[in-house]
Coordinates of C-alpha atoms in Angstrom, one line a residue:
V9 CA -53.7 0.8 -45.6
F10 CA -49.9 0.5 -45.4
E11 CA -49.0 -3.1 -45.3
D12 CA -45.5 -4.9 -45.4
C13 CA -43.4 -1.7 -45.4
G14 CA -39.9 -1.0 -45.1
E15 CA -38.2 1.3 -42.1
H16 CA -41.8 3.2 -41.7
G17 CA -45.2 3.0 -42.9
L18 CA -45.4 6.4 -43.1
Y19 CA -42.8 9.3 -42.9
I20 CA -43.3 13.4 -43.0
S21 CA -40.5 15.7 -42.4
G22 CA -39.9 19.4 -42.9
E23 CA -36.7 20.7 -43.7
V24 CA -33.7 22.1 -41.8
A25 CA -35.0 25.6 -42.3
R26 CA -38.4 25.1 -42.3
N27 CA -41.1 23.2 -40.3
A28 CA -44.1 21.4 -42.0
Q29 CA -47.3 22.9 -40.9
K30 CA -50.8 21.6 -40.1
V31 CA -50.3 17.8 -40.7
V32 CA -53.0 15.6 -40.1
I33 CA -53.1 11.9 -40.6
D34 CA -56.4 10.3 -40.0
S35 CA -57.5 6.8 -40.1
V36 CA -54.5 5.1 -41.4
T37 CA -53.6 1.6 -40.8
V38 CA -50.1 0.1 -40.6
K39 CA -49.5 -3.4 -40.8
D40 CA -46.0 -5.4 -40.6
I41 CA -43.0 -3.2 -41.0
N42 CA -40.0 -5.4 -42.2
Q43 CA -37.5 -4.6 -39.9
V44 CA -33.8 -5.2 -40.3
A45 CA -31.3 -5.0 -37.8
T46 CA -29.6 -1.8 -39.5
I47 CA -33.2 -0.1 -38.9
P48 CA -33.4 0.0 -35.3
D49 CA -35.9 2.8 -34.8
S50 CA -38.7 1.9 -37.5
A51 CA -42.0 3.3 -36.8
G52 CA -45.7 2.9 -37.9
I53 CA -45.8 6.6 -38.3
K54 CA -42.7 9.2 -37.9
I55 CA -43.3 12.6 -38.0
Q56 CA -40.1 15.1 -37.3
K57 CA -39.7 18.7 -37.8
A58 CA -43.6 19.8 -38.0
D59 CA -45.7 22.1 -36.2
D60 CA -49.5 21.7 -35.4
V61 CA -49.7 17.5 -36.0
V62 CA -52.5 15.5 -35.5
V63 CA -52.6 11.9 -35.5
R64 CA -56.0 10.4 -35.1
D65 CA -57.9 6.9 -35.1
C66 CA -54.8 5.4 -36.5
N67 CA -54.1 1.5 -36.0
F68 CA -51.3 -0.8 -35.8
E69 CA -50.8 -4.2 -36.3
F70 CA -47.3 -5.5 -35.9
A71 CA -45.9 -8.9 -36.3
V72 CA -43.3 -9.4 -33.2
S73 CA -39.9 -7.8 -34.2
V74 CA -36.5 -8.4 -32.4
N75 CA -35.7 -4.9 -32.7
P76 CA -37.3 -1.7 -31.2
L77 CA -40.5 -0.8 -32.7
Y78 CA -42.9 2.3 -32.2
Y79 CA -46.4 2.9 -33.1
V80 CA -45.8 6.6 -33.8
T81 CA -42.4 8.8 -33.3
I82 CA -42.6 12.8 -32.9
F83 CA -39.3 14.4 -33.3
N84 CA -38.7 17.9 -32.8
C85 CA -42.4 18.6 -33.5
N86 CA -44.7 21.4 -31.7
N87 CA -48.4 21.1 -30.7
V88 CA -49.1 17.4 -31.3
R89 CA -52.3 15.5 -30.6
V90 CA -52.6 11.7 -31.0
D91 CA -56.2 10.9 -30.8
G92 CA -57.9 7.4 -31.1
G93 CA -56.8 4.2 -32.5
S94 CA -55.2 0.9 -31.4
G95 CA -52.1 -0.7 -31.5
T96 CA -50.7 -4.5 -31.1
G97 CA -47.3 -6.0 -31.4
C98 CA -45.2 -3.1 -30.7
N99 CA -42.2 -4.4 -28.7
H100 CA -40.3 -1.1 -27.6
T101 CA -42.3 2.2 -27.0
G102 CA -45.9 3.4 -28.3
L103 CA -45.0 7.0 -28.5
S104 CA -41.9 8.5 -28.6
V105 CA -41.8 12.4 -28.5
G106 CA -38.1 13.2 -28.3
S107 CA -34.5 11.9 -29.2
G108 CA -31.3 12.8 -30.8
E109 CA -33.4 14.1 -33.5
G110 CA -34.9 16.8 -31.5
D111 CA -37.4 17.7 -28.6
S112 CA -41.0 18.0 -28.7
S113 CA -43.4 20.1 -27.1
D114 CA -47.1 20.3 -26.0
V115 CA -48.0 16.6 -26.6
A116 CA -51.2 15.2 -25.7
I117 CA -52.5 11.6 -26.5
H118 CA -56.2 10.7 -26.0
N119 CA -58.3 7.6 -26.0
V120 CA -55.7 5.2 -27.5
H121 CA -55.7 1.5 -26.8
W122 CA -52.0 0.5 -27.2
S123 CA -50.7 -3.1 -25.9
H124 CA -47.9 -5.6 -26.8
V125 CA -47.6 -9.3 -27.0
G126 CA -45.3 -9.8 -24.0
V127 CA -41.9 -9.4 -25.8
A128 CA -39.1 -9.5 -23.0
G129 CA -37.7 -5.9 -22.7
A130 CA -40.7 -3.9 -23.9
Q131 CA -40.2 -0.3 -22.6
G132 CA -43.5 1.5 -22.3
A133 CA -46.4 3.6 -23.5
L134 CA -44.1 6.9 -23.7
N135 CA -40.4 7.5 -23.9
P136 CA -37.6 4.7 -23.5
V137 CA -36.0 4.6 -20.5
S138 CA -32.6 4.7 -22.0
A139 CA -33.7 8.4 -23.3
P140 CA -32.0 11.1 -21.7
V141 CA -33.4 14.0 -19.5
A142 CA -32.6 16.5 -22.3
T143 CA -35.0 14.7 -24.9
I144 CA -37.9 14.7 -22.8
P145 CA -40.5 17.3 -23.6
T146 CA -42.0 19.6 -21.4
K147 CA -45.2 18.0 -20.7
T148 CA -47.1 15.1 -22.1
I149 CA -50.8 14.8 -21.4
A150 CA -52.6 11.4 -21.4
T151 CA -56.3 11.1 -21.1
A152 CA -58.8 8.1 -21.5
C153 CA -56.0 5.6 -22.7
V154 CA -55.6 1.8 -22.2
F155 CA -51.9 0.5 -22.0
T156 CA -51.6 -3.2 -21.9
K157 CA -48.4 -4.6 -20.7
F158 CA -46.5 -1.2 -21.3
S159 CA -44.4 -0.2 -18.2
L160 CA -42.8 3.2 -18.6
G161 CA -43.7 6.8 -18.1
A162 CA -41.6 9.7 -18.9
G163 CA -41.6 13.5 -20.2
N164 CA -43.7 15.1 -17.1
P165 CA -46.6 13.2 -17.8
Y166 CA -50.2 14.2 -16.8
Y167 CA -52.5 10.9 -16.8
H168 CA -56.1 11.4 -16.6
N169 CA -58.7 8.4 -16.8
C170 CA -56.2 6.1 -18.3
E171 CA -56.0 2.4 -17.2
W172 CA -52.9 0.1 -17.0
Q173 CA -53.5 -3.5 -17.3
D174 CA -51.1 -6.2 -16.1
I175 CA -47.9 -4.3 -16.0
E176 CA -45.7 -3.1 -13.2
F177 CA -45.6 1.0 -14.2
E178 CA -42.8 2.4 -13.5
L179 CA -41.8 6.1 -13.4
T180 CA -38.3 7.0 -14.2
V181 CA -36.2 9.7 -15.6
T182 CA -39.3 11.9 -14.7
Q183 CA -39.6 15.6 -13.0
V184 CA -43.3 15.9 -12.0
A185 CA -46.0 13.1 -12.6
T186 CA -49.9 13.4 -12.0
F187 CA -52.0 10.7 -12.2
T188 CA -56.1 11.6 -11.6
D189 CA -58.9 8.9 -11.9
C190 CA -56.8 6.3 -13.2
K191 CA -56.9 2.8 -13.2
F192 CA -54.5 0.0 -12.3
T193 CA -55.5 -3.7 -12.6
A194 CA -53.4 -6.9 -12.7
N195 CA -54.5 -10.3 -13.4
S196 CA -51.6 -12.1 -14.1
T197 CA -50.2 -15.1 -12.3
P198 CA -47.8 -15.1 -10.5
D199 CA -49.0 -12.0 -8.6
L200 CA -47.0 -8.5 -9.9
D201 CA -44.5 -7.2 -7.2
R202 CA -46.1 -3.6 -7.4
L203 CA -48.4 -1.7 -9.8
L204 CA -47.0 1.8 -9.3
R205 CA -43.5 2.6 -8.4
M206 CA -42.3 6.2 -8.1
N207 CA -38.7 7.4 -9.4
S208 CA -39.9 11.4 -9.8
V209 CA -38.8 14.2 -8.2
A210 CA -42.7 15.0 -7.6
A211 CA -45.8 13.0 -8.2
D212 CA -49.4 13.3 -7.4
V213 CA -51.9 10.3 -7.2
I214 CA -55.4 11.3 -6.6
G215 CA -58.7 9.3 -7.0
C216 CA -57.0 6.4 -8.6
R217 CA -58.0 2.7 -8.0
F218 CA -55.8 -0.6 -7.7
Y219 CA -57.4 -3.8 -8.5
G220 CA -56.2 -7.6 -8.9
T221 CA -53.5 -9.6 -7.7
Y222 CA -50.2 -7.7 -6.6
T223 CA -47.9 -7.1 -3.5
Y224 CA -47.9 -3.5 -3.4
G225 CA -50.1 -0.9 -4.9
I226 CA -47.9 2.0 -4.8
E227 CA -44.1 1.6 -3.9
I228 CA -41.9 4.4 -3.0
R229 CA -38.2 3.4 -2.5
T230 CA -35.0 4.8 -1.1
E231 CA -32.8 3.6 -4.0
M232 CA -34.7 6.2 -6.1
P233 CA -32.7 9.3 -4.4
D234 CA -34.3 11.8 -6.3
V235 CA -38.2 10.9 -4.9
T236 CA -39.6 14.1 -2.7
H237 CA -42.9 15.3 -2.2
I238 CA -45.4 12.3 -3.2
K239 CA -49.0 13.2 -2.9
L240 CA -51.5 10.3 -2.2
H241 CA -54.8 11.2 -1.9
N242 CA -58.3 9.5 -1.9
N243 CA -57.2 6.3 -3.7
Y244 CA -59.0 3.1 -3.4
F245 CA -57.2 -0.5 -3.0
D246 CA -59.3 -3.3 -3.7
R247 CA -56.8 -6.2 -2.5
N248 CA -55.8 -8.0 0.6
A249 CA -52.3 -7.4 -0.4
T250 CA -49.1 -7.5 1.6
R251 CA -48.9 -3.9 1.4
Q252 CA -51.2 -1.2 -0.3
I253 CA -48.4 1.9 0.1
F254 CA -44.8 1.0 0.8
V255 CA -42.7 4.2 1.6
S256 CA -38.8 3.9 2.3
G257 CA -37.9 7.7 0.9
G258 CA -39.4 11.0 0.1
S259 CA -41.8 13.4 1.9
I260 CA -45.2 11.8 1.4
A261 CA -48.7 13.3 2.1
M262 CA -50.9 10.3 2.6
I263 CA -54.5 11.7 2.9
G264 CA -58.0 9.8 2.5
N265 CA -56.8 6.5 0.9
D266 CA -59.2 3.3 1.2
A267 CA -58.4 -0.1 1.7
P268 CA -61.5 -2.0 3.1
N269 CA -60.0 -5.3 1.9
S270 CA -56.6 -5.2 3.6
N271 CA -56.9 -7.5 6.5
N272 CA -53.3 -7.4 7.6
N273 CA -51.2 -5.1 9.7
A274 CA -49.1 -3.5 7.1
T275 CA -51.6 -2.0 4.9
W276 CA -49.5 1.4 4.8
Q277 CA -45.6 0.9 5.7
F278 CA -42.9 3.1 6.2
M279 CA -39.6 1.9 6.5
A280 CA -36.5 3.4 8.0
G281 CA -35.1 4.9 4.5
S282 CA -38.1 7.3 4.6
V283 CA -36.5 9.0 7.9
G284 CA -36.5 12.9 7.7
G285 CA -39.2 12.8 5.5
D286 CA -42.1 15.5 6.2
H287 CA -44.9 12.7 5.8
V288 CA -48.5 13.9 6.3
I289 CA -50.7 10.9 7.2
T290 CA -54.6 11.4 8.2
D291 CA -57.9 10.0 7.4
N292 CA -56.8 6.8 5.8
N293 CA -59.3 3.8 5.9
T294 CA -58.3 -0.2 6.1
A295 CA -59.7 -3.3 7.6
A296 CA -56.6 -3.8 9.2
T297 CA -57.2 -4.1 13.0
T298 CA -53.5 -2.8 14.2
T299 CA -52.8 0.9 14.2
N300 CA -55.4 1.4 11.3
G301 CA -52.8 -0.9 9.2
L302 CA -49.8 1.6 9.8
T303 CA -46.3 0.3 10.4
M304 CA -43.3 2.6 11.0
S305 CA -39.7 1.8 11.3
A306 CA -38.0 3.2 14.3
G307 CA -37.1 6.9 14.1
V308 CA -39.8 7.3 11.3
Y309 CA -42.2 10.2 11.9
A310 CA -45.3 11.5 10.4
R311 CA -48.1 14.1 11.5
S312 CA -51.9 14.2 11.2
S313 CA -51.9 18.0 11.4
D314 CA -49.4 20.9 11.8
F315 CA -48.8 20.1 15.4
N316 CA -49.8 16.5 16.1
Y317 CA -46.9 13.9 15.4
F318 CA -46.7 9.8 15.7
G319 CA -44.3 7.2 15.0
N320 CA -41.9 4.6 16.9
G321 CA -39.4 5.5 19.2
S322 CA -38.8 8.4 21.6
P323 CA -39.1 11.9 20.2
E324 CA -36.7 13.6 22.5
A325 CA -33.4 14.3 20.3
A326 CA -34.9 12.8 17.5
L327 CA -38.0 15.0 16.2
T328 CA -37.9 18.8 15.6
A329 CA -41.4 20.5 16.3
Y330 CA -42.9 23.6 17.7
V331 CA -43.6 24.1 21.1
G332 CA -47.4 22.8 22.2
S333 CA -46.9 19.9 19.6
T334 CA -47.8 16.6 20.7
Y335 CA -46.7 12.8 19.8
Q336 CA -48.0 9.7 20.2
Q337 CA -45.5 6.9 20.6
L338 CA -46.9 3.6 18.7
D339 CA -44.4 1.2 20.4
G340 CA -44.8 2.8 23.6
G341 CA -45.9 1.6 26.8
A342 CA -47.1 3.1 30.3
G343 CA -45.4 6.7 30.8
T344 CA -44.0 6.3 27.1
S345 CA -47.0 6.6 24.9
F346 CA -47.7 10.2 24.8
Y347 CA -45.5 13.3 24.8
V348 CA -46.0 17.1 24.8
K349 CA -43.0 19.4 23.5
E350 CA -42.7 21.7 26.6
S351 CA -39.8 23.9 25.5
G352 CA -37.1 24.4 22.9
T353 CA -37.1 25.0 19.4
G354 CA -35.1 22.1 18.0
N355 CA -35.6 18.2 18.8
T356 CA -35.3 18.3 22.5
G357 CA -38.1 19.4 25.1
W358 CA -40.3 16.7 24.9
V359 CA -41.9 15.7 28.1
A360 CA -43.7 12.1 28.5
K361 CA -47.0 12.4 30.2

């Protein structure tokens, strides 16, 4: 047990010419670091210049600090495993795996329960938002973890069977993110705006569950210009939210999502910013009665298969497709609700039926 420490609870470092080898830290508890303004990056456990690192069943009990404070920092290390343990009182980042002191690679985090106490500006479970792209590891894998009031993910994360509680989780400075069998829960008052917000080049959200009180379950917005290729498959939304999935940018594949309690007309909403995205929308379930809960701005098109499209507005001179394709105009009327592409290779040749 390390209690009432100075800069760090425990600090292990290799040398310039040689890394430390096979570092194992097991069942360590760190309580209350006496941070001062001149030490802005203190941590419960800090490891740098090391290979084959295991941090197992370690616990952190911090009082609130006015300066950034980390549970674990891993700099310039390879093959890192953080397994088990808990943390309370961190006001910046739970695990930082890259900084100006050097990138880390092959990082995995499993079965940790980390939270903070609601300090304004808390950054997240992984790297801080201010971390430049060059310091982000190739891959960060998190499995069976619980993060309470942590908001940020970075470093090409892969999350499996993880849970976020009472937080607006935002992906930023991320290249590829994957969520499988994860859970997002919001019980705070007032309602959270969104549970998961995309700011990544590519992301897969598969088999995840969204519970509690929120406005948007998943939000994908145009001000995030690098958002492309988002896959939303077989997710479950247990909330009569304003919108379960809100899209205004990127290319989205939305298949097999279930929102049985969304009794409103905007369960899945595609806004004008998503014009030009190659959207695939099929087999999504909702209790909403209007167009299966789907609303689309004019000029936003999607397809349910390679040759079947739908959207608002006429497809003529607007939608490029192969001859033989069909189009359903959701806001059409008599003679303008169904089209067939009869000629041409571009966006013309659509004939209303």
